[in-house]
């Protein structure tokens, strides 16, 4: 009878310990959830970075002819662009780039043509998801495929291009907040959306773009950069070490507080005489975080 009673007591103790551990793990899981949405908390919050720079484009339009040479128009354009790119949206970030062009050179079948109007311009838009690859932390490669649209005013017609484009670019982290950008875009378009669709339709149209830009971003700072990169890496390593020590100290304080509840009164008195109070430890932790 005594053995059966002892076995029942041991089972009850084991069940109580397991329930307490499950409650603790459930409480930790609840702490990692957002109280408003119920989803896990987002530590790296998304944000938007802006780029600006110069652009060059070559537009080719072809009208096929039977039994003779094709008619080929080529326009050379130069302009400025503004781009917007998201960060911390995985697996794909999003990019939107708007460019304003001025056509400075025009050819027909290889022969230079002189415009009749002085005010000629074009607007270009490209948008799509971006995949980023990191090479040695000092070169970042961006790849994208997305929607391309362009409006161009010529001497004869208002041209509207709509198609798909491929984007490939490099990001060179020069300094802590500054990044140099170099990329190119190739687009295959349908060019018969404007007023030329009836009078002079084209069979093919494609474009090549080259862009050179710069980015200044405080939120998207470069952990590794060409200027003062070693010093910045040392500062980041020191900061991570200090944060690691702070988290370890908080974990030790939490474990000590949990163990103190189950200790005897005499042992608790000895520990209070040799250790700092929780208020002093929290003050020290906050001061260390402020120093970081």
mmCIF file of C-alpha atoms in Angstrom:
data_model
loop_
_atom_site.group_PDB
_atom_site.id
_atom_site.type_symbol
_atom_site.label_atom_id
_atom_site.label_comp_id
_atom_site.label_asym_id
_atom_site.label_seq_id
_atom_site.Cartn_x
_atom_site.Cartn_y
_atom_site.Cartn_z
ATOM 1 C CA UNK A 1 0.000 0.000 0.000
ATOM 2 C CA UNK A 2 2.802 2.394 0.883
ATOM 3 C CA UNK A 3 4.565 1.665 -2.402
ATOM 4 C CA UNK A 4 1.415 2.364 -4.396
ATOM 5 C CA UNK A 5 0.879 5.637 -2.504
ATOM 6 C CA UNK A 6 4.486 6.692 -3.174
ATOM 7 C CA UNK A 7 4.092 5.895 -6.883
ATOM 8 C CA UNK A 8 0.918 7.990 -7.072
ATOM 9 C CA UNK A 9 2.672 10.910 -5.358
ATOM 10 C CA UNK A 10 5.602 10.702 -7.785
ATOM 11 C CA UNK A 11 3.261 10.667 -10.777
ATOM 12 C CA UNK A 12 1.391 13.707 -9.462
ATOM 13 C CA UNK A 13 4.667 15.579 -8.909
ATOM 14 C CA UNK A 14 5.885 14.738 -12.426
ATOM 15 C CA UNK A 15 2.569 15.852 -13.926
ATOM 16 C CA UNK A 16 2.682 19.146 -11.996
ATOM 17 C CA UNK A 17 6.260 19.819 -13.119
ATOM 18 C CA UNK A 18 5.378 19.112 -16.747
ATOM 19 C CA UNK A 19 2.336 21.385 -16.568
ATOM 20 C CA UNK A 20 4.423 24.193 -15.069
ATOM 21 C CA UNK A 21 7.063 23.807 -17.796
ATOM 22 C CA UNK A 22 4.406 23.807 -20.523
ATOM 23 C CA UNK A 23 2.842 26.929 -19.030
ATOM 24 C CA UNK A 24 6.226 28.634 -18.987
ATOM 25 C CA UNK A 25 6.950 27.744 -22.610
ATOM 26 C CA UNK A 26 3.465 28.878 -23.575
ATOM 27 C CA UNK A 27 4.061 32.180 -21.806
ATOM 28 C CA UNK A 28 7.338 32.647 -23.687
ATOM 29 C CA UNK A 29 5.567 31.877 -26.953
ATOM 30 C CA UNK A 30 2.853 34.406 -26.090
ATOM 31 C CA UNK A 31 5.522 37.016 -25.432
ATOM 32 C CA UNK A 32 6.850 36.502 -28.989
ATOM 33 C CA UNK A 33 3.385 37.081 -30.513
ATOM 34 C CA UNK A 34 1.932 40.441 -31.452
ATOM 35 C CA UNK A 35 -1.028 41.268 -29.216
ATOM 36 C CA UNK A 36 -2.933 43.018 -32.023
ATOM 37 C CA UNK A 37 -2.432 40.594 -34.934
ATOM 38 C CA UNK A 38 -1.645 37.305 -33.130
ATOM 39 C CA UNK A 39 1.295 36.657 -35.481
ATOM 40 C CA UNK A 40 4.978 36.512 -34.437
ATOM 41 C CA UNK A 41 6.541 39.900 -33.868
ATOM 42 C CA UNK A 42 8.546 41.355 -36.758
ATOM 43 C CA UNK A 43 12.020 42.322 -35.604
ATOM 44 C CA UNK A 44 13.353 43.566 -38.954
ATOM 45 C CA UNK A 45 10.587 45.925 -40.028
ATOM 46 C CA UNK A 46 10.125 46.702 -43.747
ATOM 47 C CA UNK A 47 11.060 50.128 -45.046
ATOM 48 C CA UNK A 48 11.555 51.927 -48.367
ATOM 49 C CA UNK A 49 14.811 53.224 -49.905
ATOM 50 C CA UNK A 50 15.018 55.860 -52.667
ATOM 51 C CA UNK A 51 17.548 56.083 -55.519
ATOM 52 C CA UNK A 52 18.226 58.775 -58.081
ATOM 53 C CA UNK A 53 20.613 59.133 -60.996
ATOM 54 C CA UNK A 54 21.213 59.390 -64.749
ATOM 55 C CA UNK A 55 19.812 57.123 -67.461
ATOM 56 C CA UNK A 56 20.573 56.336 -71.092
ATOM 57 C CA UNK A 57 18.247 54.441 -73.436
ATOM 58 C CA UNK A 58 18.298 53.086 -76.979
ATOM 59 C CA UNK A 59 14.863 52.421 -78.519
ATOM 60 C CA UNK A 60 14.529 50.372 -81.721
ATOM 61 C CA UNK A 61 11.355 50.067 -83.797
ATOM 62 C CA UNK A 62 11.122 47.823 -86.891
ATOM 63 C CA UNK A 63 8.566 47.738 -89.697
ATOM 64 C CA UNK A 64 8.996 44.563 -91.748
ATOM 65 C CA UNK A 65 8.849 44.779 -95.564
ATOM 66 C CA UNK A 66 8.374 41.919 -98.042
ATOM 67 C CA UNK A 67 10.942 41.698 -100.812
ATOM 68 C CA UNK A 68 12.973 44.688 -99.559
ATOM 69 C CA UNK A 69 14.865 45.948 -96.529
ATOM 70 C CA UNK A 70 13.039 46.556 -93.286
ATOM 71 C CA UNK A 71 12.328 50.057 -91.970
ATOM 72 C CA UNK A 72 14.270 50.621 -88.761
ATOM 73 C CA UNK A 73 13.915 53.610 -86.426
ATOM 74 C CA UNK A 74 16.325 54.142 -83.554
ATOM 75 C CA UNK A 75 16.122 56.806 -80.871
ATOM 76 C CA UNK A 76 18.884 57.649 -78.397
ATOM 77 C CA UNK A 77 17.612 59.193 -75.172
ATOM 78 C CA UNK A 78 19.197 60.602 -72.023
ATOM 79 C CA UNK A 79 17.446 61.498 -68.784
ATOM 80 C CA UNK A 80 17.120 61.196 -65.020
ATOM 81 C CA UNK A 81 15.419 58.532 -62.932
ATOM 82 C CA UNK A 82 13.974 58.113 -59.455
ATOM 83 C CA UNK A 83 13.580 54.620 -58.006
ATOM 84 C CA UNK A 84 11.901 53.218 -54.929
ATOM 85 C CA UNK A 85 12.849 49.843 -53.444
ATOM 86 C CA UNK A 86 11.560 47.996 -50.397
ATOM 87 C CA UNK A 87 13.734 46.202 -47.854
ATOM 88 C CA UNK A 88 13.051 43.296 -45.454
ATOM 89 C CA UNK A 89 10.167 41.917 -47.516
ATOM 90 C CA UNK A 90 11.218 38.343 -48.202
ATOM 91 C CA UNK A 91 11.585 36.373 -50.365
ATOM 92 C CA UNK A 92 11.138 39.208 -52.895
ATOM 93 C CA UNK A 93 11.567 42.927 -52.478
ATOM 94 C CA UNK A 94 9.728 45.305 -54.813
ATOM 95 C CA UNK A 95 11.130 48.012 -57.063
ATOM 96 C CA UNK A 96 9.474 50.908 -58.911
ATOM 97 C CA UNK A 97 11.519 53.175 -61.200
ATOM 98 C CA UNK A 98 10.306 56.245 -63.125
ATOM 99 C CA UNK A 99 12.520 57.918 -65.754
ATOM 100 C CA UNK A 100 12.162 61.133 -67.772
ATOM 101 C CA UNK A 101 14.018 61.138 -71.129
ATOM 102 C CA UNK A 102 14.966 63.621 -73.815
ATOM 103 C CA UNK A 103 15.737 62.197 -77.320
ATOM 104 C CA UNK A 104 18.996 63.735 -78.542
ATOM 105 C CA UNK A 105 19.717 61.541 -81.592
ATOM 106 C CA UNK A 106 17.420 59.874 -84.122
ATOM 107 C CA UNK A 107 18.153 57.595 -87.121
ATOM 108 C CA UNK A 108 16.123 55.950 -89.861
ATOM 109 C CA UNK A 109 17.809 52.934 -91.510
ATOM 110 C CA UNK A 110 21.120 54.148 -90.143
ATOM 111 C CA UNK A 111 20.794 57.723 -91.425
ATOM 112 C CA UNK A 112 20.539 60.605 -88.972
ATOM 113 C CA UNK A 113 17.209 62.396 -88.911
ATOM 114 C CA UNK A 114 16.646 65.919 -87.626
ATOM 115 C CA UNK A 115 13.517 66.540 -85.579
ATOM 116 C CA UNK A 116 10.972 69.127 -86.668
ATOM 117 C CA UNK A 117 9.906 69.859 -83.093
ATOM 118 C CA UNK A 118 12.216 71.156 -80.386
ATOM 119 C CA UNK A 119 10.176 69.884 -77.440
ATOM 120 C CA UNK A 120 10.326 66.097 -77.514
ATOM 121 C CA UNK A 121 10.345 63.854 -74.459
ATOM 122 C CA UNK A 122 9.584 60.386 -73.088
ATOM 123 C CA UNK A 123 8.595 58.812 -69.759
ATOM 124 C CA UNK A 124 9.530 55.286 -68.735
ATOM 125 C CA UNK A 125 8.258 53.053 -65.924
ATOM 126 C CA UNK A 126 9.540 49.695 -64.717
ATOM 127 C CA UNK A 127 8.227 47.689 -61.758
ATOM 128 C CA UNK A 128 8.825 44.167 -60.522
ATOM 129 C CA UNK A 129 10.030 41.887 -57.699
ATOM 130 C CA UNK A 130 13.758 41.915 -56.940
ATOM 131 C CA UNK A 131 16.039 39.058 -55.910
ATOM 132 C CA UNK A 132 19.274 40.167 -54.250
ATOM 133 C CA UNK A 133 22.500 38.177 -54.015
ATOM 134 C CA UNK A 134 25.432 39.181 -51.807
ATOM 135 C CA UNK A 135 29.030 38.716 -52.983
ATOM 136 C CA UNK A 136 31.651 39.053 -50.236
ATOM 137 C CA UNK A 137 29.525 41.744 -48.491
ATOM 138 C CA UNK A 138 31.006 44.423 -50.787
ATOM 139 C CA UNK A 139 29.056 43.779 -54.004
ATOM 140 C CA UNK A 140 25.295 43.193 -54.119
ATOM 141 C CA UNK A 141 23.599 41.894 -57.270
ATOM 142 C CA UNK A 142 19.937 42.683 -58.010
ATOM 143 C CA UNK A 143 17.890 40.656 -60.515
ATOM 144 C CA UNK A 144 14.330 41.380 -61.551
ATOM 145 C CA UNK A 145 11.713 40.685 -64.218
ATOM 146 C CA UNK A 146 8.665 42.892 -64.402
ATOM 147 C CA UNK A 147 6.294 45.167 -66.272
ATOM 148 C CA UNK A 148 7.666 47.877 -68.580
ATOM 149 C CA UNK A 149 5.782 50.879 -69.972
ATOM 150 C CA UNK A 150 7.027 53.888 -71.951
ATOM 151 C CA UNK A 151 5.415 56.936 -73.505
ATOM 152 C CA UNK A 152 7.348 58.785 -76.235
ATOM 153 C CA UNK A 153 6.448 61.940 -78.148
ATOM 154 C CA UNK A 154 7.844 61.991 -81.702
ATOM 155 C CA UNK A 155 7.366 64.306 -84.666
ATOM 156 C CA UNK A 156 4.538 62.164 -86.048
ATOM 157 C CA UNK A 157 2.895 60.184 -83.248
ATOM 158 C CA UNK A 158 2.393 59.631 -79.538
ATOM 159 C CA UNK A 159 3.967 56.224 -78.981
ATOM 160 C CA UNK A 160 2.988 53.906 -76.135
ATOM 161 C CA UNK A 161 5.177 50.875 -75.422
ATOM 162 C CA UNK A 162 3.985 48.063 -73.179
ATOM 163 C CA UNK A 163 5.859 44.848 -72.506
ATOM 164 C CA UNK A 164 8.139 42.881 -70.225
ATOM 165 C CA UNK A 165 11.613 43.814 -69.041
ATOM 166 C CA UNK A 166 14.629 42.149 -67.450
ATOM 167 C CA UNK A 167 16.672 44.067 -64.889
ATOM 168 C CA UNK A 168 20.188 43.370 -63.587
ATOM 169 C CA UNK A 169 22.255 45.685 -61.427
ATOM 170 C CA UNK A 170 25.126 46.084 -58.983
ATOM 171 C CA UNK A 171 25.165 47.883 -55.638
ATOM 172 C CA UNK A 172 28.539 49.102 -54.388
ATOM 173 C CA UNK A 173 28.495 50.211 -50.709
ATOM 174 C CA UNK A 174 30.856 53.185 -50.691
ATOM 175 C CA UNK A 175 30.207 54.492 -47.173
ATOM 176 C CA UNK A 176 27.955 53.865 -44.178
ATOM 177 C CA UNK A 177 24.889 55.559 -45.728
ATOM 178 C CA UNK A 178 25.993 55.944 -49.376
ATOM 179 C CA UNK A 179 25.694 53.343 -52.151
ATOM 180 C CA UNK A 180 26.643 53.566 -55.832
ATOM 181 C CA UNK A 181 24.238 51.845 -58.261
ATOM 182 C CA UNK A 182 24.908 50.583 -61.791
ATOM 183 C CA UNK A 183 22.284 48.570 -63.654
ATOM 184 C CA UNK A 184 20.810 47.785 -67.046
ATOM 185 C CA UNK A 185 17.357 46.924 -68.410
ATOM 186 C CA UNK A 186 16.296 45.126 -71.596
ATOM 187 C CA UNK A 187 12.624 45.277 -72.606
ATOM 188 C CA UNK A 188 10.585 43.724 -75.413
ATOM 189 C CA UNK A 189 7.471 45.823 -76.050
ATOM 190 C CA UNK A 190 4.296 46.071 -78.090
ATOM 191 C CA UNK A 191 4.496 49.539 -79.668
ATOM 192 C CA UNK A 192 1.081 49.939 -81.313
ATOM 193 C CA UNK A 193 -1.000 51.335 -78.449
ATOM 194 C CA UNK A 194 -0.851 54.972 -79.620
ATOM 195 C CA UNK A 195 -2.208 56.895 -82.605
ATOM 196 C CA UNK A 196 0.229 55.143 -84.943
ATOM 197 C CA UNK A 197 -1.609 51.810 -84.634
ATOM 198 C CA UNK A 198 -3.618 52.496 -87.815
ATOM 199 C CA UNK A 199 -1.392 54.872 -89.797
ATOM 200 C CA UNK A 200 2.006 53.256 -89.230
ATOM 201 C CA UNK A 201 2.010 50.103 -87.083
ATOM 202 C CA UNK A 202 5.333 48.562 -86.054
ATOM 203 C CA UNK A 203 6.103 44.863 -85.936
ATOM 204 C CA UNK A 204 8.808 44.808 -83.285
ATOM 205 C CA UNK A 205 10.195 47.171 -80.679
ATOM 206 C CA UNK A 206 12.797 46.691 -77.985
ATOM 207 C CA UNK A 207 14.857 48.866 -75.693
ATOM 208 C CA UNK A 208 18.137 48.860 -73.795
ATOM 209 C CA UNK A 209 18.639 51.039 -70.737
ATOM 210 C CA UNK A 210 21.761 51.824 -68.727
ATOM 211 C CA UNK A 211 21.376 53.584 -65.377
ATOM 212 C CA UNK A 212 23.926 55.106 -63.028
ATOM 213 C CA UNK A 213 22.626 56.240 -59.655
ATOM 214 C CA UNK A 214 23.314 56.890 -56.013
ATOM 215 C CA UNK A 215 21.455 56.059 -52.806
ATOM 216 C CA UNK A 216 21.532 57.782 -49.439
ATOM 217 C CA UNK A 217 19.647 55.833 -46.792
ATOM 218 C CA UNK A 218 19.778 56.013 -42.995
ATOM 219 C CA UNK A 219 17.648 52.924 -42.377
ATOM 220 C CA UNK A 220 19.370 50.889 -45.082
ATOM 221 C CA UNK A 221 22.901 51.579 -43.817
ATOM 222 C CA UNK A 222 25.759 49.450 -45.151
ATOM 223 C CA UNK A 223 27.303 47.239 -42.495
ATOM 224 C CA UNK A 224 30.307 46.743 -44.797
ATOM 225 C CA UNK A 225 31.605 49.623 -46.918
ATOM 226 C CA UNK A 226 34.736 50.650 -48.806
ATOM 227 C CA UNK A 227 35.359 53.776 -46.701
ATOM 228 C CA UNK A 228 36.153 52.991 -43.038
ATOM 229 C CA UNK A 229 34.841 49.471 -43.541
ATOM 230 C CA UNK A 230 37.258 47.887 -41.033
ATOM 231 C CA UNK A 231 36.463 50.442 -38.359
ATOM 232 C CA UNK A 232 32.735 50.056 -38.952
ATOM 233 C CA UNK A 233 33.033 46.252 -38.754
ATOM 234 C CA UNK A 234 34.903 46.548 -35.443
ATOM 235 C CA UNK A 235 32.238 48.855 -34.027
ATOM 236 C CA UNK A 236 29.490 46.480 -35.136
ATOM 237 C CA UNK A 237 31.320 43.525 -33.571
ATOM 238 C CA UNK A 238 31.722 45.439 -30.294
ATOM 239 C CA UNK A 239 28.054 46.376 -30.348
ATOM 240 C CA UNK A 240 26.984 42.772 -30.948
ATOM 241 C CA UNK A 241 29.263 41.596 -28.135
ATOM 242 C CA UNK A 242 27.786 44.137 -25.716
ATOM 243 C CA UNK A 243 24.243 43.144 -26.699
ATOM 244 C CA UNK A 244 25.139 39.481 -26.238
ATOM 245 C CA UNK A 245 26.479 40.197 -22.747
ATOM 246 C CA UNK A 246 23.338 42.150 -21.876
ATOM 247 C CA UNK A 247 21.067 39.315 -23.003
ATOM 248 C CA UNK A 248 23.157 36.763 -21.105
ATOM 249 C CA UNK A 249 22.950 38.898 -17.972
ATOM 250 C CA UNK A 250 19.176 39.158 -18.329
ATOM 251 C CA UNK A 251 18.935 35.380 -18.796
ATOM 252 C CA UNK A 252 21.053 34.769 -15.667
ATOM 253 C CA UNK A 253 18.963 37.213 -13.676
ATOM 254 C CA UNK A 254 15.756 35.519 -14.823
ATOM 255 C CA UNK A 255 17.060 32.064 -13.968
ATOM 256 C CA UNK A 256 18.265 33.326 -10.573
ATOM 257 C CA UNK A 257 14.838 34.805 -9.870
ATOM 258 C CA UNK A 258 13.131 31.527 -10.790
ATOM 259 C CA UNK A 259 15.529 29.559 -8.590
ATOM 260 C CA UNK A 260 15.104 31.945 -5.661
ATOM 261 C CA UNK A 261 11.415 31.164 -5.377
ATOM 262 C CA UNK A 262 12.160 27.496 -4.646
ATOM 263 C CA UNK A 263 15.123 28.135 -2.305
ATOM 264 C CA UNK A 264 15.038 28.190 1.504
ATOM 265 C CA UNK A 265 14.773 31.427 3.430
ATOM 266 C CA UNK A 266 18.342 31.155 4.805
ATOM 267 C CA UNK A 267 19.791 30.587 1.338
ATOM 268 C CA UNK A 268 17.747 33.469 -0.031
ATOM 269 C CA UNK A 269 19.138 35.698 2.731
ATOM 270 C CA UNK A 270 22.732 34.747 1.870
ATOM 271 C CA UNK A 271 22.138 35.356 -1.836
ATOM 272 C CA UNK A 272 20.605 38.772 -1.188
ATOM 273 C CA UNK A 273 23.696 39.727 0.781
ATOM 274 C CA UNK A 274 26.088 38.844 -2.032
ATOM 275 C CA UNK A 275 24.126 39.790 -5.192
ATOM 276 C CA UNK A 276 22.660 43.049 -6.430
ATOM 277 C CA UNK A 277 18.952 43.702 -6.264
ATOM 278 C CA UNK A 278 16.854 43.245 -9.433
ATOM 279 C CA UNK A 279 16.274 47.001 -9.580
ATOM 280 C CA UNK A 280 20.015 47.664 -9.589
ATOM 281 C CA UNK A 281 20.548 45.013 -12.279
ATOM 282 C CA UNK A 282 17.813 46.529 -14.466
ATOM 283 C CA UNK A 283 19.365 49.963 -14.031
ATOM 284 C CA UNK A 284 22.758 48.577 -15.065
ATOM 285 C CA UNK A 285 21.239 46.852 -18.087
ATOM 286 C CA UNK A 286 19.463 50.013 -19.231
ATOM 287 C CA UNK A 287 22.642 52.074 -18.809
ATOM 288 C CA UNK A 288 24.585 49.545 -20.903
ATOM 289 C CA UNK A 289 21.962 49.694 -23.664
ATOM 290 C CA UNK A 290 22.084 53.474 -23.627
ATOM 291 C CA UNK A 291 25.851 53.360 -24.045
ATOM 292 C CA UNK A 292 25.406 51.173 -27.127
#
